[in-house]
RNA sequence: GGGGGUGUAGCUCAGUUGGUUAGAGCGCUAGCCUGUCACGCUAGAAGUCGCGAGUUCGAGUCUCGUCACUCCCGCCA
């Protein structure tokens, strides 16, 4: 039989008790982290979301409570009253926040019992993901996840306060929206009252926030769930949260200023970390040239060097032929890594191959020159030129990639990140931001034989590249910007097209005919024709930001109830089959038999 | 759609060349213990070796298939 809560009121949270409360009568409630029964004395570590405090139960002080404590097991829910006391000389626990005090219990109530848990919550062992997810309500009791959720709340609160101060208002946009087949796959919801028709869950509130600008709300933000039916990754869930913003009458410099202010405020409030503003800005072209990727990790240098011209005439056919066919030969200098084994180097090659590289050439810089399978193909002058370009010194490891520009950049750029991690140059408590700007507006899709929007079809081109739309649209750059933190894209946005004629022209360039554009985006084109102000915005991935703030390797650790890689919820068993009756009402018939 | 990893007690894992009755730590149960804090000591219970076939005198171990979890490529306007 459990005890009743009765009229007891909690006076403090467990983790909040310090020497300041010494002498006070307190009442705490929480879960039993651990019981240590000495036969006489019993100690209980009582836990709530703020932390753990030690309860001391002395049979001489209160035999009834002591007797109850003998039955207590892990995760029992307990309420306890007693006096906060300093721990006896020599028994202070410096590892605990509350380690200088304990509560001398005078009355104890067992509010509820617990079965033996399927796994320990003590944080000393890594538990398999599927077990954690099945018992997510228990997993969430663990300290790390409690901290993550509390910090997530703090971030949301900070964001709301900041935007409120800046004159933004939060407006909700619909979750049942219209499917637009551009971009990611939609999650579809069948409509009962419009049999045969479907809503789509929003991939982002993009169009609605633009409409809010047309409506004159001027500065909008929303912390909002978005949905994409694509395959999952360590940093991707099918439903995720964006900090979504849109502003009118601003240029992109002003947007970036406001947004980096928000990010700085978040880092200050959560980690006490001062982000120095303004953040560096890098063009897409420069990012690719120096780092190979558009989301460079700037916690370390190790920049890529373009050595195509140095090896174009060399005897090494692999490099020379790539150079002759318009490819790139790029190299990076892994400082002091000449000691790496053949196995390490093979590992790097395998890593590069993931990104389409055919191979990777390496050079160890020794006292007596280059040690490398490819050294013999180069003249002393060529080697000297490469050494200079790469700032090579004895003890360095030079890595070379020759391929099409896209593959050479991507593969060597990813390898740069990989080696930076391996060398411990990418510290989790170091935060390096960069804005990447001037993305290409369009990319050519060879399969569909049409241009696709790199960002989305509502992105405005750079004003100086306007003319290119009619001549070489593939070369036009966008008024777009991504904010990158430690090699991870945490946000992206653009100035939008607010001129209906230009938006129509953009649809044309994307191979979307006038009729199709009207059918899919007619409401946007209409809105643009009724006095749309110049506007632009950005959306931040809250989950990815939380991963970095909490030092989490998985997005699941910053989401209360995440899904597995196959997008199922092991806790509730979603998605699941539904009754025929439900399907009938929706006018939906399945094409395949269910298992 | 493709590639890699993992799956053995409630949890974390070990298990040799295919060979007797599958082990350890933690947890759990019982007993002891008045200053521990991942308390300690003693004893005990606990297994569909993910699932299904196959090879074999014999399979946790080899082969094939399959399922789940996970990391990556593609995909993610």
XYZ file of C-alpha atoms (C1' of nucleotides) in Angstrom:
672
model
C 0.000 0.000 0.000
C 1.369 3.373 -1.015
C 1.255 6.473 1.119
C -0.952 9.389 0.158
C 0.492 12.738 -0.767
C -2.065 14.313 1.565
C -1.535 17.979 2.286
C 2.227 17.877 1.871
C 3.668 20.624 -0.251
C 7.078 20.504 -1.797
C 9.298 23.306 -0.517
C 12.403 22.794 -2.639
C 13.689 20.844 -5.584
C 16.314 18.282 -4.630
C 19.123 19.831 -6.626
C 18.534 23.266 -5.147
C 19.513 22.439 -1.580
C 22.822 23.884 -0.456
C 24.426 25.139 2.734
C 22.073 28.124 2.471
C 19.147 25.987 3.652
C 20.966 24.509 6.639
C 18.668 24.361 9.631
C 15.488 24.656 7.556
C 12.691 22.098 7.635
C 12.138 21.113 4.005
C 9.924 18.799 1.987
C 11.278 17.221 -1.195
C 9.732 14.816 -3.680
C 11.313 12.767 -6.376
C 12.630 9.433 -7.561
C 15.037 7.162 -5.732
C 18.289 7.185 -7.668
C 19.908 4.747 -5.256
C 19.554 3.364 -1.752
C 22.556 2.542 0.405
C 21.480 0.394 3.330
C 24.077 0.061 6.059
C 21.911 -2.114 8.254
C 21.507 0.776 10.613
C 21.756 4.015 8.680
C 20.114 4.157 5.269
C 21.057 6.730 2.662
C 18.789 7.545 -0.229
C 19.804 9.644 -3.216
C 16.600 11.413 -4.190
C 16.418 12.854 -7.679
C 14.259 15.385 -9.470
C 14.903 17.432 -12.575
C 17.169 19.859 -10.738
C 19.481 17.243 -9.285
C 20.099 14.828 -6.452
C 20.112 15.251 -2.688
C 21.027 12.724 -0.011
C 18.392 11.693 2.510
C 19.783 10.284 5.760
C 17.509 7.890 7.658
C 18.573 7.068 11.172
C 16.629 4.346 13.010
C 17.265 6.195 16.266
C 15.671 9.405 14.939
C 12.593 7.966 13.245
C 12.145 4.173 13.279
C 8.981 4.322 11.110
C 10.665 6.101 8.230
C 13.710 3.900 8.546
C 11.529 0.810 8.315
C 9.821 2.164 5.201
C 13.181 2.969 3.679
C 14.152 -0.683 3.932
C 11.494 -1.539 1.324
C 12.501 1.207 -1.030
C 13.962 0.232 -4.395
C 15.305 2.199 -7.345
C 12.877 4.650 -8.942
C 10.312 4.518 -6.164
C 8.551 7.869 -5.909
C 9.149 9.316 -2.487
C 8.226 12.409 -0.487
C 10.364 13.251 2.497
C 10.451 15.848 5.233
C 13.350 16.701 7.424
C 15.979 19.201 8.385
C 18.762 20.263 6.066
C 22.010 19.574 7.894
C 25.681 19.873 7.164
C 27.274 16.494 6.564
C 29.557 15.234 9.324
C 33.266 16.048 9.053
C 34.917 13.996 6.316
C 31.718 12.857 4.590
C 31.245 15.806 2.252
C 30.896 14.674 -1.355
C 32.619 17.259 -3.566
C 31.295 15.570 -6.710
C 27.715 16.589 -5.879
C 26.254 20.061 -6.097
C 24.372 19.285 -2.877
C 27.311 17.332 -1.455
C 27.871 19.529 1.595
C 24.399 18.863 2.997
C 21.896 16.099 3.573
C 18.349 15.937 4.840
C 17.861 14.302 8.248
C 14.536 12.634 7.546
C 11.760 12.834 10.110
C 8.939 11.538 7.921
C 8.930 9.567 4.710
C 6.100 8.752 2.324
C 6.299 6.183 -0.450
C 4.045 7.721 -3.106
C 4.525 4.988 -5.666
C 6.555 1.896 -6.373
C 8.484 0.852 -9.443
C 9.210 -2.418 -11.131
C 12.865 -3.206 -11.663
C 13.907 -1.041 -14.590
C 14.873 -2.517 -17.961
C 18.088 -0.522 -17.781
C 19.999 1.516 -15.238
C 19.569 5.269 -15.283
C 22.947 5.964 -13.728
C 24.668 7.063 -16.904
C 27.588 4.694 -16.508
C 26.682 2.386 -19.359
C 25.595 3.120 -22.905
C 22.255 1.435 -23.468
C 21.159 0.219 -26.904
C 19.104 2.729 -28.850
C 16.069 0.490 -29.365
C 15.720 -0.178 -25.644
C 16.118 3.484 -24.789
C 13.477 4.428 -27.339
C 10.998 1.770 -26.266
C 11.194 3.068 -22.696
C 11.734 6.684 -23.655
C 9.861 7.905 -20.569
C 12.587 6.270 -18.476
C 15.419 7.325 -20.749
C 14.223 10.902 -20.336
C 14.738 10.597 -16.576
C 18.474 10.345 -17.145
C 20.473 13.402 -16.254
C 21.825 14.101 -19.729
C 18.435 14.138 -21.414
C 16.897 16.159 -18.599
C 19.637 18.751 -19.095
C 19.100 18.718 -22.854
C 15.359 19.300 -22.550
C 15.824 22.045 -19.981
C 18.335 23.750 -22.259
C 16.009 23.391 -25.227
C 13.384 25.255 -23.274
C 15.900 27.951 -22.393
C 16.839 28.373 -26.047
C 13.199 28.706 -27.117
C 12.604 31.235 -24.361
C 15.702 33.247 -25.293
C 14.721 33.249 -28.958
C 11.220 34.486 -28.155
C 12.506 37.225 -25.891
C 15.096 38.358 -28.413
C 12.675 38.511 -31.314
C 10.062 40.223 -29.188
C 12.640 42.883 -28.288
C 13.410 43.293 -31.994
C 9.767 43.886 -32.892
C 8.968 40.436 -34.250
C 5.648 38.741 -33.601
C 5.008 35.012 -33.517
C 2.229 33.841 -35.809
C 1.123 30.252 -36.339
C 0.810 28.908 -39.858
C -1.214 25.854 -40.929
C -0.027 22.305 -40.505
C -2.531 20.971 -43.017
C -1.269 22.552 -46.208
C -1.005 22.054 -49.919
C 1.414 19.612 -51.457
C 4.047 21.142 -53.677
C 6.090 18.438 -55.339
C 9.229 20.589 -55.640
C 11.783 19.645 -53.041
C 11.472 16.957 -50.414
C 8.770 14.307 -50.330
C 5.654 15.386 -48.491
C 3.860 13.620 -45.702
C 0.299 13.381 -46.963
C -2.926 13.444 -44.976
C -6.086 12.232 -46.683
C -9.118 14.481 -46.408
C -12.389 12.858 -45.328
C -14.664 15.699 -46.320
C -12.927 16.094 -49.671
C -12.642 12.457 -50.611
C -9.708 11.696 -52.806
C -7.829 14.864 -51.886
C -4.837 15.217 -49.625
C -3.237 17.760 -47.416
C 0.518 17.857 -47.063
C 2.332 18.525 -43.825
C 4.574 21.547 -44.343
C 8.233 21.109 -45.202
C 8.503 24.699 -44.009
C 6.064 27.610 -43.605
C 7.820 29.299 -46.515
C 4.853 30.512 -48.541
C 2.714 31.438 -45.561
C 5.418 33.580 -44.042
C 5.846 35.386 -47.332
C 2.102 35.988 -47.387
C 2.386 37.427 -43.869
C 4.850 39.951 -45.266
C 2.366 40.872 -47.986
C -0.179 41.288 -45.191
C 2.078 43.828 -43.515
C 3.237 42.013 -40.395
C 6.735 43.227 -41.139
C 8.679 41.033 -38.752
C 7.466 37.482 -38.146
C 8.945 34.489 -36.412
C 7.697 31.088 -35.343
C 9.184 28.094 -33.577
C 7.545 25.504 -35.719
C 7.467 21.807 -36.589
C 8.313 20.904 -40.161
C 8.039 17.557 -41.922
C 10.061 15.885 -44.642
C 9.571 12.336 -45.799
C 13.203 11.614 -46.593
C 15.693 9.136 -45.203
C 17.045 9.856 -41.756
C 20.550 10.624 -40.537
C 22.248 11.250 -37.223
C 21.154 14.888 -37.603
C 17.869 14.402 -39.489
C 14.407 13.447 -38.248
C 11.225 13.306 -40.326
C 9.653 15.906 -38.057
C 11.918 18.630 -36.805
C 11.729 22.146 -35.467
C 12.688 25.346 -37.185
C 13.133 28.845 -35.856
C 11.463 30.464 -38.822
C 11.746 34.194 -39.554
C 10.707 36.671 -42.225
C 11.241 40.434 -42.418
C 10.131 43.197 -44.745
C 12.007 46.282 -45.959
C 15.445 44.860 -45.246
C 18.490 43.798 -47.202
C 20.348 40.604 -46.451
C 23.086 42.349 -44.486
C 20.494 43.639 -42.046
C 18.916 40.203 -41.733
C 22.268 38.606 -41.010
C 23.015 41.279 -38.384
C 19.749 40.650 -36.553
C 20.073 36.887 -36.757
C 23.646 36.661 -35.547
C 22.559 38.813 -32.638
C 19.954 36.173 -31.819
C 22.512 33.381 -32.006
C 24.936 35.312 -29.801
C 22.193 35.857 -27.231
C 21.364 32.130 -27.225
C 25.006 31.172 -26.630
C 25.293 33.754 -23.875
C 22.150 32.627 -22.059
C 22.760 28.886 -22.377
C 26.520 28.420 -22.203
C 27.657 31.801 -20.966
C 29.686 31.924 -24.167
C 30.390 35.275 -25.819
C 30.153 35.051 -29.598
C 32.204 37.836 -31.118
C 30.208 39.746 -33.704
C 29.975 40.359 -36.559
C 30.427 36.791 -37.770
C 32.804 36.219 -40.685
C 31.230 36.018 -44.131
C 32.456 33.879 -46.941
C 31.193 33.547 -50.490
C 30.143 30.118 -51.687
C 32.898 30.212 -54.315
C 35.532 31.051 -51.720
C 34.237 28.390 -49.324
C 34.560 25.749 -52.020
C 37.975 26.983 -53.096
C 39.443 27.062 -49.588
C 37.565 24.263 -47.861
C 35.970 22.187 -50.618
C 32.523 22.333 -49.041
C 29.838 24.951 -48.452
C 29.669 24.189 -44.725
C 33.296 24.450 -43.640
C 34.416 23.683 -40.117
C 36.493 26.723 -39.185
C 37.735 25.361 -35.882
C 40.940 24.483 -37.703
C 42.850 25.694 -40.770
C 44.204 23.003 -43.104
C 42.900 24.772 -46.191
C 42.755 23.129 -49.596
C 45.184 24.384 -52.254
C 44.462 24.339 -55.957
C 47.663 23.021 -57.543
C 46.172 22.205 -60.945
C 48.418 24.639 -62.785
C 51.531 23.302 -61.026
C 51.010 19.743 -62.237
C 49.284 20.287 -65.581
C 52.535 19.649 -67.471
C 53.866 16.945 -65.177
C 54.755 13.371 -66.079
C 52.118 12.097 -63.683
C 49.359 11.246 -66.117
C 46.589 11.050 -63.528
C 47.095 14.696 -62.584
C 47.947 15.944 -66.049
C 44.909 14.396 -67.696
C 42.547 15.699 -65.040
C 44.049 19.141 -65.524
C 43.679 18.845 -69.292
C 40.014 17.861 -69.065
C 38.939 20.777 -66.910
C 39.242 18.991 -63.598
C 40.914 20.140 -60.451
C 43.973 18.894 -58.633
C 43.713 19.949 -55.023
C 45.844 19.204 -52.044
C 45.945 19.699 -48.321
C 48.735 19.593 -45.810
C 48.075 17.485 -42.727
C 50.701 19.076 -40.509
C 52.918 16.632 -38.670
C 51.081 13.542 -39.918
C 53.982 11.921 -41.808
C 54.021 9.259 -39.125
C 50.625 7.940 -40.239
C 50.656 4.280 -41.139
C 49.755 2.683 -44.412
C 46.538 1.597 -42.736
C 45.679 5.195 -41.837
C 46.320 6.270 -45.419
C 44.198 3.439 -46.796
C 41.501 4.569 -44.418
C 41.692 8.077 -45.854
C 41.435 6.690 -49.380
C 38.382 4.626 -48.461
C 36.868 7.692 -46.816
C 37.421 9.782 -49.969
C 35.876 7.064 -52.126
C 32.569 7.432 -50.291
C 32.279 10.817 -51.954
C 33.066 9.523 -55.411
C 36.851 9.930 -55.444
C 38.709 7.343 -57.476
C 41.807 7.558 -55.351
C 43.965 9.649 -53.103
C 47.669 10.378 -53.534
C 49.867 10.946 -50.522
C 53.306 12.308 -49.814
C 55.265 12.100 -46.612
C 57.718 14.948 -46.294
C 60.943 13.484 -44.869
C 64.389 14.892 -44.145
C 65.573 13.625 -47.544
C 62.537 14.806 -49.496
C 59.297 13.255 -50.657
C 58.450 9.714 -49.703
C 55.608 8.762 -51.971
C 54.566 6.387 -54.737
C 54.090 9.412 -56.979
C 57.334 11.249 -56.170
C 59.163 9.785 -59.146
C 56.797 11.448 -61.628
C 57.681 14.996 -60.637
C 60.680 17.200 -61.375
C 62.528 18.899 -58.554
C 61.000 22.203 -59.652
C 57.478 20.818 -59.544
C 58.047 19.361 -56.091
C 59.516 22.648 -54.894
C 56.508 24.544 -56.258
C 54.061 22.197 -54.520
C 56.034 22.373 -51.266
C 55.810 26.145 -51.399
C 52.101 26.176 -52.258
C 51.367 23.793 -49.404
C 53.822 25.270 -46.932
C 55.276 21.767 -46.567
C 57.786 21.062 -43.820
C 59.545 17.918 -42.676
C 57.062 15.700 -40.869
C 54.026 16.806 -42.907
C 51.634 14.584 -44.811
C 50.387 15.955 -48.134
C 47.192 14.561 -49.622
C 46.229 15.061 -53.262
C 42.931 14.645 -55.031
C 42.465 14.911 -58.782
C 38.976 14.744 -60.209
C 36.120 16.821 -61.551
C 35.821 20.064 -59.595
C 32.731 18.809 -57.767
C 34.294 15.529 -56.624
C 37.775 16.894 -55.922
C 36.311 19.603 -53.703
C 33.762 17.457 -51.950
C 35.994 14.447 -51.316
C 39.038 16.393 -50.154
C 36.860 18.819 -48.235
C 35.185 15.978 -46.353
C 38.576 14.395 -45.752
C 39.764 17.695 -44.293
C 36.913 17.522 -41.800
C 37.639 13.885 -41.059
C 41.317 14.525 -40.362
C 40.481 17.566 -38.263
C 38.291 15.344 -36.097
C 40.930 12.621 -35.954
C 43.604 15.081 -34.868
C 41.334 16.462 -32.166
C 41.308 19.910 -33.779
C 37.514 20.057 -33.685
C 36.849 20.628 -30.016
C 33.231 20.397 -28.934
C 33.526 23.427 -26.669
C 34.893 25.608 -29.452
C 32.340 27.445 -31.592
C 33.286 28.847 -34.989
C 30.566 30.498 -37.033
C 30.583 31.628 -40.626
C 28.005 32.987 -43.031
C 28.258 31.471 -46.487
C 26.712 33.721 -49.126
C 26.209 34.073 -52.874
C 25.137 30.513 -53.559
C 24.338 29.658 -57.141
C 20.686 30.379 -57.845
C 20.140 27.300 -60.000
C 21.690 23.933 -60.607
C 21.320 21.799 -63.703
C 19.610 18.449 -63.245
C 20.912 16.178 -65.982
C 18.233 13.563 -65.387
C 15.222 15.857 -65.554
C 17.018 18.079 -68.100
C 16.012 21.267 -66.337
C 17.276 23.715 -63.779
C 16.406 23.219 -60.127
C 16.459 25.897 -57.471
C 19.461 25.447 -55.209
C 17.631 27.077 -52.296
C 13.992 27.354 -53.349
C 12.156 28.925 -56.281
C 11.318 32.110 -54.360
C 14.941 33.144 -53.855
C 15.977 36.424 -55.459
C 19.098 36.581 -57.622
C 21.883 39.025 -56.820
C 20.938 42.369 -58.350
C 24.121 42.437 -60.452
C 23.347 38.937 -61.798
C 19.866 39.792 -62.991
C 20.974 40.002 -66.601
C 22.361 36.469 -66.456
C 18.857 35.020 -66.103
C 18.323 35.565 -69.818
C 21.816 34.642 -70.966
C 23.461 32.120 -68.622
C 21.012 31.350 -65.814
C 23.317 28.669 -64.419
C 25.852 31.351 -63.529
C 23.437 33.591 -61.622
C 24.070 33.870 -57.900
C 21.383 34.060 -55.246
C 20.810 36.555 -52.454
C 21.033 33.571 -50.153
C 22.959 32.929 -46.984
C 23.614 29.925 -44.788
C 24.910 30.158 -41.273
C 27.419 27.420 -40.538
C 28.599 26.424 -37.083
C 31.475 23.981 -36.664
C 30.880 22.493 -40.096
C 27.154 22.116 -39.620
C 24.558 24.184 -41.458
C 22.332 25.502 -38.696
C 20.319 27.944 -40.753
C 19.695 29.250 -44.213
C 17.669 31.910 -45.908
C 17.456 34.463 -48.647
C 15.958 37.641 -49.939
C 12.780 36.588 -51.755
C 11.403 37.666 -55.059
C 8.687 40.229 -54.389
C 8.006 41.148 -58.013
C 5.372 38.994 -59.656
C 6.917 39.252 -63.105
C 10.294 38.078 -61.845
C 8.698 35.232 -59.896
C 6.898 34.119 -63.052
C 10.161 34.305 -64.970
C 11.805 32.171 -62.280
C 9.149 29.482 -62.624
C 9.789 29.512 -66.370
C 13.509 29.042 -65.829
C 12.718 26.081 -63.602
C 10.653 24.516 -66.356
C 7.386 25.207 -64.570
C 4.941 26.439 -67.200
C 2.549 29.331 -66.660
C -0.402 27.012 -66.189
C 1.416 24.757 -63.725
C 2.732 27.778 -61.833
C -0.779 29.160 -61.564
C -2.119 25.829 -60.322
C 0.617 25.243 -57.743
C 1.575 28.732 -56.676
C -1.299 30.895 -57.926
C -1.988 32.260 -54.461
C 1.620 33.415 -54.138
C 1.591 35.074 -57.561
C -1.678 36.769 -56.674
C -0.243 37.999 -53.393
C 2.834 39.368 -55.116
C 0.604 41.366 -57.448
C -1.101 43.244 -54.593
C 1.722 45.322 -53.193
C 4.231 42.841 -51.838
C 7.005 44.585 -49.914
C 10.664 43.668 -50.427
C 11.265 40.893 -47.936
C 13.520 38.066 -46.927
C 14.036 35.625 -44.130
C 15.777 32.665 -42.687
C 15.065 29.424 -40.892
C 17.288 27.831 -38.265
C 17.313 24.138 -37.501
C 16.623 24.189 -33.778
C 17.499 20.514 -33.383
C 20.924 20.864 -34.988
C 21.610 23.955 -32.939
C 20.646 22.023 -29.808
C 22.980 19.179 -30.800
C 25.908 21.563 -30.825
C 24.882 23.427 -27.671
C 24.526 20.149 -25.768
C 27.467 18.386 -27.414
C 25.173 15.606 -28.646
C 26.209 13.280 -31.454
C 22.642 12.341 -32.263
C 19.586 14.483 -32.947
C 17.620 11.958 -30.887
C 19.295 13.254 -27.746
C 17.750 16.701 -28.127
C 14.211 15.587 -29.053
C 11.922 14.239 -26.358
C 10.261 11.562 -28.464
C 12.343 10.910 -31.566
C 11.891 8.326 -34.287
C 14.207 5.551 -35.391
C 16.077 5.525 -38.657
C 13.090 3.809 -40.254
C 10.925 6.692 -39.003
C 9.031 4.611 -36.490
C 8.293 5.407 -32.869
C 9.298 2.413 -30.769
C 7.422 3.838 -27.803
C 3.966 4.181 -29.346
C 4.541 1.864 -32.308
C 3.704 4.493 -34.921
C 3.142 4.249 -37.784
C 0.615 1.442 -37.603
C -2.080 -0.166 -39.715
C -5.564 1.332 -39.389
C -9.045 -0.140 -39.579
C -10.680 -0.724 -42.927
C -13.491 1.463 -41.677
C -11.161 4.421 -41.272
C -9.742 3.885 -44.733
C -13.205 3.603 -46.205
C -14.258 6.911 -44.698
C -11.195 8.490 -46.231
C -11.798 6.889 -49.587
C -8.399 5.227 -49.421
C -7.662 1.702 -50.606
C -4.279 0.087 -50.084
C -2.529 -1.338 -53.118
C -0.731 -4.071 -51.227
C -1.948 -6.515 -48.640
C -0.874 -5.694 -45.148
C 1.339 -8.070 -43.238
C 17.894 2.189 -53.720
C 23.212 1.070 -52.061
C 27.523 0.210 -48.544
C 29.376 -0.641 -43.398
C 28.551 -2.024 -38.096
C 25.772 -4.425 -34.172
C 22.299 -8.355 -32.196
C 24.576 -14.007 -26.415
C 21.078 -13.322 -18.903
C 16.997 -7.423 -17.243
C 21.605 -4.071 -18.876
C 26.844 -3.832 -20.791
C 29.814 -7.410 -22.870
C 33.455 -12.007 -23.358
C 32.923 -16.659 -25.751
C 39.686 -19.567 -28.926
C 40.091 -24.103 -34.688
C 32.786 -26.067 -35.139
C 33.267 -30.254 -29.735
C 31.414 -31.860 -22.548
C 26.910 -28.535 -18.541
C 27.369 -20.917 -22.649
C 30.612 -17.143 -18.816
C 31.862 -12.118 -16.355
C 30.546 -7.282 -14.344
C 26.329 -4.499 -13.106
C 21.309 -5.124 -11.878
C 17.719 -8.488 -9.339
C 16.319 -11.804 -4.817
C 17.643 -13.262 0.297
C 20.768 -12.544 4.585
C 24.475 -9.481 7.217
C 26.387 -4.507 7.957
C 25.309 2.807 11.710
C 28.687 7.551 7.437
C 27.958 5.605 2.596
C 27.646 8.182 -2.002
C 28.741 3.589 -8.823
C 28.802 1.555 -0.269
C 30.690 -3.298 1.374
C 30.407 -8.816 2.533
C 27.901 -13.800 1.778
C 24.591 -16.791 -0.943
C 21.093 -17.476 -4.906
C 17.942 -17.088 -9.224
C 18.241 -15.758 -14.095
C 19.571 -17.795 -21.455
C 14.279 -19.169 -27.738
C 22.783 -17.172 -28.294
C 17.378 -11.711 -32.891
C 14.316 -15.071 -36.147
C 14.184 -19.030 -40.151
C 16.484 -22.458 -43.165
C 21.002 -25.107 -44.613
C 25.958 -27.692 -44.097
C 27.685 -31.205 -40.237
C 28.057 -36.936 -36.126
C 27.849 -32.057 -33.649
C 26.484 -24.824 -34.849
C 26.533 -19.110 -30.243
C 30.730 -20.121 -33.835
C 30.308 -21.797 -40.950
C 26.633 -20.608 -45.348
C 22.069 -18.409 -47.152
C 17.774 -15.684 -46.110
C 15.156 -12.431 -42.933
C 14.058 -8.778 -38.953
C 15.504 -4.841 -35.681
C 18.809 -0.913 -34.166
C 22.745 2.178 -35.957
C 26.495 5.070 -39.198
C 27.266 6.636 -44.148
C 26.244 7.423 -49.812
C 22.058 8.616 -52.795
C 17.904 11.682 -51.221
C 16.933 16.129 -47.932
C 13.598 23.001 -53.152
